[in-house]
XYZ file of C-alpha atoms in Angstrom:
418
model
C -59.117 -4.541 -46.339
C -61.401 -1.428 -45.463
C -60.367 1.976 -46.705
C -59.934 4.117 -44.178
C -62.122 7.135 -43.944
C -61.016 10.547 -45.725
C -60.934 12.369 -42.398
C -59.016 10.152 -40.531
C -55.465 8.922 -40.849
C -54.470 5.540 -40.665
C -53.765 5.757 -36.881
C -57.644 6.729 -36.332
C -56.737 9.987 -35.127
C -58.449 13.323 -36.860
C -57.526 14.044 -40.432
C -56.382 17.401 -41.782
C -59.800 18.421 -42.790
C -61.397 17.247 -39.595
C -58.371 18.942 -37.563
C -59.413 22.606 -39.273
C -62.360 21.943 -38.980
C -62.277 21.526 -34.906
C -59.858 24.675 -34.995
C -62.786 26.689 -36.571
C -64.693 25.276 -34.051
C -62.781 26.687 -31.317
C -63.695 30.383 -32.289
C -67.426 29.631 -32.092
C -66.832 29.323 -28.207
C -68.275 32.306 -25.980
C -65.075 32.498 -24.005
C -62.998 32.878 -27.158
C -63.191 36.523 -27.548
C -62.072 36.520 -23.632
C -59.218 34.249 -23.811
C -57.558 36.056 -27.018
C -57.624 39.333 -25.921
C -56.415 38.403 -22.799
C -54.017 35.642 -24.389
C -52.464 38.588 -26.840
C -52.369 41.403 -24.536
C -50.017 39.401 -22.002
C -47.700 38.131 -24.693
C -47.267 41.825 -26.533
C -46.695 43.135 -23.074
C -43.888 40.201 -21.884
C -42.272 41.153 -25.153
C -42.518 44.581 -24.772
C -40.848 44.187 -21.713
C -37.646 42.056 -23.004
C -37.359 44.284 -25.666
C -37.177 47.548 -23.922
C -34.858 46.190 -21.650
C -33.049 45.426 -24.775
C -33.643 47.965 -27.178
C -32.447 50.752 -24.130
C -29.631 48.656 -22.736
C -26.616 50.922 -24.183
C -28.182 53.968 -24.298
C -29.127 53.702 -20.759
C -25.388 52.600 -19.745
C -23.916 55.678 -21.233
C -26.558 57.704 -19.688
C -26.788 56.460 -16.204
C -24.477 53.753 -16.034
C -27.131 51.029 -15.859
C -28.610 49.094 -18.129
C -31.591 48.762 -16.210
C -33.183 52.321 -15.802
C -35.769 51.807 -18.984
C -36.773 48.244 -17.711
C -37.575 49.507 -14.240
C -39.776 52.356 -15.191
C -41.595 50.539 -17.676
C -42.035 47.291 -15.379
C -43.167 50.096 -12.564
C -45.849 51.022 -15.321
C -46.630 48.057 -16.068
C -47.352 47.031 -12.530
C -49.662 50.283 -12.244
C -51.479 49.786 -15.418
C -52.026 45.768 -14.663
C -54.389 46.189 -11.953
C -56.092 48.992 -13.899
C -56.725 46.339 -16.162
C -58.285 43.501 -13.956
C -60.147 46.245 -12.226
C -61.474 47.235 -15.396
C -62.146 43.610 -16.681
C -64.743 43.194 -13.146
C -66.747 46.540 -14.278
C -70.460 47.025 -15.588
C -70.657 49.334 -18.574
C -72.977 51.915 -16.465
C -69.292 52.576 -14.738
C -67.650 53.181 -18.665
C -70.875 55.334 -19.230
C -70.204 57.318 -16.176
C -66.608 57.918 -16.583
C -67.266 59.363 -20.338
C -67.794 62.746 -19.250
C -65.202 63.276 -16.686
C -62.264 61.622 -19.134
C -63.738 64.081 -21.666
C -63.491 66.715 -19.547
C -59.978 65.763 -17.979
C -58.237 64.926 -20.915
C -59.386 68.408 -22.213
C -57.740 70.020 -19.119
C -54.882 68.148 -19.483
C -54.099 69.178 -23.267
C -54.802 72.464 -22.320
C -52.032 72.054 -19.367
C -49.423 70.953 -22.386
C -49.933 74.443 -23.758
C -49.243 76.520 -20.549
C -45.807 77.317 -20.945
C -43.120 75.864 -18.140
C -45.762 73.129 -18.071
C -45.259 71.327 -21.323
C -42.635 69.456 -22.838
C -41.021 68.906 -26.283
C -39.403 66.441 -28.218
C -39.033 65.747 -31.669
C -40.794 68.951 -32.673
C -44.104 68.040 -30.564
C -44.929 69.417 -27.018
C -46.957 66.005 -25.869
C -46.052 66.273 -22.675
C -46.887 68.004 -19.092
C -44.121 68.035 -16.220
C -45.823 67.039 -12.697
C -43.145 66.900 -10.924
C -41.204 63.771 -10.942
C -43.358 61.986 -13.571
C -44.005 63.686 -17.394
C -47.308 62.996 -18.568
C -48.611 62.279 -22.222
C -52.255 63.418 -21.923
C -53.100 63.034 -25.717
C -52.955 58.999 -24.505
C -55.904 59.925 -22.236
C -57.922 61.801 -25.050
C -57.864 58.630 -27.016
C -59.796 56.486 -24.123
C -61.748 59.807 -23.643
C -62.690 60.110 -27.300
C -63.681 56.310 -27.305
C -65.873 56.212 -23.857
C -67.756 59.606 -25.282
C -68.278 59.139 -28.611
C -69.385 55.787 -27.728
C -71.967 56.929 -24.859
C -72.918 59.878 -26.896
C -74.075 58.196 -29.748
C -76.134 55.483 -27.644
C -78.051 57.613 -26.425
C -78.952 59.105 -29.587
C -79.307 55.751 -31.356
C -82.067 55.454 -28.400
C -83.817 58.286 -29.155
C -83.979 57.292 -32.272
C -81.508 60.566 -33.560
C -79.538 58.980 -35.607
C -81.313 59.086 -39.091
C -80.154 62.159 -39.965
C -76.832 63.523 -40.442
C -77.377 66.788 -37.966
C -77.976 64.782 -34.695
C -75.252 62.306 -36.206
C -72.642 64.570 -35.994
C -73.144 66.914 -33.564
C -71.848 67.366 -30.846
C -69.488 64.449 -31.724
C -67.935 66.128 -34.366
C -67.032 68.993 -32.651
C -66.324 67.599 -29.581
C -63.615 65.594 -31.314
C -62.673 68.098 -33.431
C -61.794 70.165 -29.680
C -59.324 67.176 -28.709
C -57.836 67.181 -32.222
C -57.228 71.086 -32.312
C -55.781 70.768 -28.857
C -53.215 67.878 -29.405
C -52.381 69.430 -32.998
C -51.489 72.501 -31.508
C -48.580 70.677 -29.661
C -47.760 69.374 -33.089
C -48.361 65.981 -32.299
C -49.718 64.376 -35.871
C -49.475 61.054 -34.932
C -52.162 61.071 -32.027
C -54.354 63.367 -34.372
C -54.405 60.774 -37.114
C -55.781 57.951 -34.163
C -58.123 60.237 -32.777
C -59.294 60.817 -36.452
C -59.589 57.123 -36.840
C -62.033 56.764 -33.794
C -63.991 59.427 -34.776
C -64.156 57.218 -38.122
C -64.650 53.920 -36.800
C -67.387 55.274 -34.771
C -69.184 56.564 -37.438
C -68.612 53.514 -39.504
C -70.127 51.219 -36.724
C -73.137 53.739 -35.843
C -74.289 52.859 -39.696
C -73.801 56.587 -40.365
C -74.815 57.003 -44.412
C -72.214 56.111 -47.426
C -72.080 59.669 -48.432
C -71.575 61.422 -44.896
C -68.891 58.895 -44.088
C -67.211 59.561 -47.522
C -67.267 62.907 -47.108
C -65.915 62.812 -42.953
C -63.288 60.930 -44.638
C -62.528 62.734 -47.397
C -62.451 65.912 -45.068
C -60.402 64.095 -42.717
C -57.442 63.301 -45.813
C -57.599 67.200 -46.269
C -57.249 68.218 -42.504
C -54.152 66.545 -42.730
C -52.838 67.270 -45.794
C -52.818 70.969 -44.405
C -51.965 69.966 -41.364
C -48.518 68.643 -43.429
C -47.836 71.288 -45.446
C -47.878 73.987 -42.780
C -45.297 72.169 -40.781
C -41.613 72.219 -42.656
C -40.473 68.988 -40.438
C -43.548 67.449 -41.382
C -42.997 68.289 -45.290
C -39.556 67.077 -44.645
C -40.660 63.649 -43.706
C -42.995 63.078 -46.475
C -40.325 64.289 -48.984
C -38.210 62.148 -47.412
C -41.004 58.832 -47.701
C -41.426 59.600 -51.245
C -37.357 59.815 -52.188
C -36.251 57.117 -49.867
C -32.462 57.292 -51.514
C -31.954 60.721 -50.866
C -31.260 62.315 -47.327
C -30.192 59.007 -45.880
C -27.857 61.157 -43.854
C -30.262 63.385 -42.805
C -33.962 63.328 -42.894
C -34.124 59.589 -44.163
C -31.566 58.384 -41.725
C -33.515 57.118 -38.748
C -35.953 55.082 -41.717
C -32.834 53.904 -43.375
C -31.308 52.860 -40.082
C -34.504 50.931 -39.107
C -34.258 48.856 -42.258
C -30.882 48.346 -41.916
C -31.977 46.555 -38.629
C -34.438 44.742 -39.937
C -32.459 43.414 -43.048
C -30.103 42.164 -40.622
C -32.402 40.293 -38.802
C -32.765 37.565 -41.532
C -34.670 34.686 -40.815
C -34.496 34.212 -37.437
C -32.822 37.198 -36.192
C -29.102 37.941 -34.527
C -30.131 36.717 -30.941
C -32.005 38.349 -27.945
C -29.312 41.484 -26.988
C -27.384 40.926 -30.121
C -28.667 43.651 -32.156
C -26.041 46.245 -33.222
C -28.523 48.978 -34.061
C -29.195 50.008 -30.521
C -25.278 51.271 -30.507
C -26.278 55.345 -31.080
C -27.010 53.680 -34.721
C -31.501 53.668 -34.691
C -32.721 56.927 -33.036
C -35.800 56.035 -30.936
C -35.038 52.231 -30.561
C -37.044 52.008 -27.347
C -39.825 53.742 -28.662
C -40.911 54.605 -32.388
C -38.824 51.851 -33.822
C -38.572 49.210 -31.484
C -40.014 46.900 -34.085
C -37.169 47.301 -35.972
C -35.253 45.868 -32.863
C -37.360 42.949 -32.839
C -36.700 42.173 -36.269
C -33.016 42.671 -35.713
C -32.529 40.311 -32.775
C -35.772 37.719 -33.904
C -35.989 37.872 -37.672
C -39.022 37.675 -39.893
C -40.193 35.107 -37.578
C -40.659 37.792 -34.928
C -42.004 40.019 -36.811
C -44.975 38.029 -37.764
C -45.348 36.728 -34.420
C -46.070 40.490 -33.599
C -47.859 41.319 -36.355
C -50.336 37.749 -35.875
C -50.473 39.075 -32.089
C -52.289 42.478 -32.808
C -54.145 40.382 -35.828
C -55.584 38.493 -33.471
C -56.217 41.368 -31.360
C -58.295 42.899 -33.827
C -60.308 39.900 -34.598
C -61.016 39.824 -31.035
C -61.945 42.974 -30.666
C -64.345 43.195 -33.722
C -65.574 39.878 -32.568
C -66.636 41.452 -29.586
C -68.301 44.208 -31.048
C -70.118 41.985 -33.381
C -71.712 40.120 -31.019
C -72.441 41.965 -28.048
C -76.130 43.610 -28.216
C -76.181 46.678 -26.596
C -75.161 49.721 -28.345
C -72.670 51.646 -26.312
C -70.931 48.295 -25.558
C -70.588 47.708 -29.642
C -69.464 50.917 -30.283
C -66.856 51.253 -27.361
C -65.453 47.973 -28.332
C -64.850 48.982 -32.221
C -63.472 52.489 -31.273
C -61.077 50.571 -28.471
C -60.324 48.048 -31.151
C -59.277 50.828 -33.506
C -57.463 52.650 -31.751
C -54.915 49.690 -30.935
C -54.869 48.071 -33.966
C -54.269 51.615 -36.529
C -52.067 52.890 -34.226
C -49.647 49.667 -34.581
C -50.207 49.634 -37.940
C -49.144 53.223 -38.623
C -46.257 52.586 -36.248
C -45.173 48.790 -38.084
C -45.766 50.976 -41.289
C -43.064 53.406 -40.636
C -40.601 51.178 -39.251
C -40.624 49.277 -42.815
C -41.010 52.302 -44.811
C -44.827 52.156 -45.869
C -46.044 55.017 -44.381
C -44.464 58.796 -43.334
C -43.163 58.530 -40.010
C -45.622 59.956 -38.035
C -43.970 59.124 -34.195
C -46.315 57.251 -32.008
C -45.576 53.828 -30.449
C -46.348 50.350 -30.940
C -49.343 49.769 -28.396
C -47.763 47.671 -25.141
C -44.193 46.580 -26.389
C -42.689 50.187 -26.981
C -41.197 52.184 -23.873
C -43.378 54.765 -22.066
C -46.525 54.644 -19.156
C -48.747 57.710 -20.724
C -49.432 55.282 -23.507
C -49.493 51.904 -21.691
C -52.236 52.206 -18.448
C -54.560 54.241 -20.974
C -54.167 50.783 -23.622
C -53.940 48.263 -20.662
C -57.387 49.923 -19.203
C -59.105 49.959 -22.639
C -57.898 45.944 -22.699
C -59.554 45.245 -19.930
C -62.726 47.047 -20.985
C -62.718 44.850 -23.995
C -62.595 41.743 -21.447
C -65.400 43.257 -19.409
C -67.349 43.643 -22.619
C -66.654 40.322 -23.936
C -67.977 38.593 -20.350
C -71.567 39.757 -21.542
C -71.071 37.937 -25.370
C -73.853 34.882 -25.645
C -73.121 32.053 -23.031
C -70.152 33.948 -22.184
C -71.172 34.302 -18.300
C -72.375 30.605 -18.233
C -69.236 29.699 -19.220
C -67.051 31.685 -16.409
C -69.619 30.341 -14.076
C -68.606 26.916 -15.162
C -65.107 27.537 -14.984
C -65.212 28.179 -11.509
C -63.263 30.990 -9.547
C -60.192 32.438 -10.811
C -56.900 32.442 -9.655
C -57.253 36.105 -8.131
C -59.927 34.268 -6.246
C -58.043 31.129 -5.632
C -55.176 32.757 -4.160
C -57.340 35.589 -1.687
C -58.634 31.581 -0.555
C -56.091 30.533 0.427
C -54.769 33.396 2.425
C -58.321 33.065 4.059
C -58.986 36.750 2.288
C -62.114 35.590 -0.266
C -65.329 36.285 0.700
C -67.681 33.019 1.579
C-alpha cells in the first residue's frame, strides 16, 4: 500500500503543514491589508455598539427612564462618522495633504475654545470639552488626526528636499508644532490625549529614520514631560499612588480599578451573558466609557477579551502592513502615525482596565461611548483603506473584483453613472 504524503491526510485533503502554509499565503495578497482593516473596524464598531447599549442600560433608566438614550446617540454617531469613512476610503492623498493645514489650524482653535471660560467643559478633573449648543465637543480627538495629517505632510516634504539628515530640519517645526497641541490639551488637564499625541510625534520620528540618539533622547524627554506633568497634578499623584499600592484605597482612589477587576474576574471563561453583567448597577464608574472592557469581560469572559484584543492586533498588523509597503512617503508616514494612534491608545485604555498601567481616562477606539472620539477614528480608518488601495496589485485587484455594493445598489435604483 502507498504511504500517503506528509502534507496530506488520508482523505487527500491539505495537511496541517500545507493548511498554514496556504493561511500564510493569504496575507501575501494585495487586498489583504484592505479587507482587515475594513474586516476589524466593522466588528470593533458592531461590538461597540451592543456593548454601550449594554454597559449604559441602568444608568440610563435611572437617568431618563430609557434604556436606550446611550445607544441612540452613539448609533446617530456612528451613522455620521460611517460615511466619513467611505468618503474617505474614495480619496487621493493630495486631498489628506491639503486638509493638513486647516485640521492643524482648526484643532488649534478648537483647544483654544476649551479654555474660554462658559465654553469648556469638565469632568473627571479635565476640561476636554467645548459646549456648541446642543452637542459637546472633544476637540483634543481632532488634534490627534491633525497631528497625524501634519506631521506626516510636513516631514515629506522635507524628506524631498532632502532635510532630513540632520536633526535641526528634523525637528523643527514638528516639534514645536506638536509641542503647541500638547500644551493646549494639557492645560485642560487631559493626560491621556497628551500621552497619544506624544506617541505620534514618536512614531513619526521612528518611521522618518530619525537617528538612534535623537529618538532616545525625544523619548527620554518625553518620560520626563510627563513625569512633571504627574507630579504637579495631586489627582494625578493620587492615581499613580494608587497603581503602585493596589490594596490600599480600594474605597477610594483604587475603587473604580478594583471594581473593573471585580468585573472581569467574574466574567470567567465565557462570561455571565450579553446584559447579565452586575457591574453596570452604580458598581464600575465609567462603564460606557473608560472601562467598558471590563464589561465585555464581565458578560463574554476571557474569550471576549481576546477576541478584542486579536481585533486591534490585527488592526495594527494592518496598519503597519500598509505603511510597509506603500512607496510614497507621506502615505507611509500617515499610515504609521494613524496606526499608532489606534492601537496605543487601546492599549493604554485595556492596560488600565486590568491594572497594568495608571489610569489615564481615554477610551477604547470604536467600542467605548462618545462621537468626538469615533468620526475622528472612523475617518483615519478609512484613510488607511484609501492608502492601502495604492499597495502593489492592490488596484488590479479591485478592478477585478468588479463594482462594489455602494455601486451595485446606486444600479439598481438606476442612480450609477454609465
Amino acid at each position: 500500500m502507498a504511504a500517503v504524503p506528509a502534507d496530506e491526510d488520508d482523505g487527500g485533503r491539505p495537511g496541517p503543514r500545507e493548511q498554514v502554509v496556504a493561511a500564510i499565503g493569504l496575507l501575501d495578497r494585495p487586498l489583504t491589508s484592505y479587507y482587515l482593516v475594513l474586516g476589524c473596524t466593522v466588528m470593533l464598531l458592531a461590538l461597540g455598539l451592543t456593548m454601550v447599549l449594554s454597559a449604559s442600560s441602568v444608568a440610563q433608566i435611572q437617568a431618563t427612564g430609557s434604556a436606550f438614550t446611550l445607544f441612540q446617540k452613539q448609533a446617530l454617531w456612528m451613522a455620521i462618522g460611517l460615511p466619513g469613512m467611505w468618503l474617505a476610503s474614495r480619496l487621493p492623498v493630495r486631498t489628506f495633504r491639503a486638509l493638513a493645514y486647516p485640521m492643524l489650524l482648526l484643532a488649534i482653535v478648537i483647544l483654544t475654545l476649551v479654555l474660554v471660560p462658559g465654553l469648556g467643559r469638565s469632568a473627571g478633573g479635565a476640561t476636554r470639552w467645548v459646549d456648541l449648543g446642543p452637542v459637546q465637543v472633544q476637540p483634543s480627538e481632532l488634534a490627534k488626526l491633525a497631528l497625524v495629517l501634519w506631521g506626516a505632510d510636513l516631514l515629506a516634504r522635507k524628506d524631498r528636499l532632502g532635510q532630513l539628515t540632520e536633526w535641526r530640519p528634523l525637528l523643527v517645526p514638528l516639534m514645536p508644532g506638536a509641542g503647541l497641541l500638547v500644551l493646549l490639551v494639557m492645560m485642560g488637564s487631559d493626560l491621556g490625549t497628551t500621552l497619544v499625541l506624544l506617541t505620534i510625534f514618536l512614531g513619526l520620528l521612528w518611521v522618518v529614520g530619525a537617528p538612534g540618539r535623537l529618538f532616545v533622547g525625544m523619548a527620554g524627554l518625553v518620560c520626563l514631560l510627563v513625569s512633571i506633568l504627574i507630579v504637579v497634578e495631586p489627582y494625578r499623584m493620587q492615581r499613580l499612588t494608587g497603581f503602585l499600592d493596589p490594596s490600599g484605597n480600594q474605597l477610594t482612589t483604587n475603587y473604580q480599578s478594583t471594581q473593573g477587576l471585580y468585573a472581569l474576574a467574574s466574567g470567567g471563561l465565557f462570561g455571565t451573558g450579553l446584559g447579565e453583567g452586575r457591574a453596570k448597577w452604580d458598581y464600575l464608574p465609567e462603564a460606557e466609557t473608560d472601562f467598558i472592557f471590563a464589561i465585555i469581560g464581565e458578560e463574554f469572559g476571557l474569550v471576549g477579551t481576546l477576541v478584542v484584543l486579536s481585533l486591534f492586533g490585527l488592526l495594527a498588523y494592518a496598519g503597519l502592513r500598509i505603511a510597509r509597503r506603500v512607496k510614497d512617503p507621506f502615505t507611509r508616514l500617515a499610515a504609521a502615525g494613524a496606526t499608532a494612534w489606534l492601537v496605543v491608545q487601546a492599549i493604554v485604555n485595556i492596560g488600565a482596565v486590568i491594572a497594568v498601567l495608571p489610569i489615564t481616562g481615554i477610551p477604547l477606539p470604536l467600542v467605548s461611548y462618545g462621537g468626538s472620539a469615533l468620526i475622528p477614528s472612523l475617518f483615519a480608518l478609512g484613510m488607511l483603506l484609501a492608502f492601502a488601495k495604492r499597495e502593489p496589485g492592490a488596484r488590479q485587484a479591485l478592478s477585478a473584483r468588479g463594482p462594489g455594493p455602494v455601486v451595485r445598489a446606486l444600479s439598481w435604483l438606476g442612480l450609477a453613472r454609465r
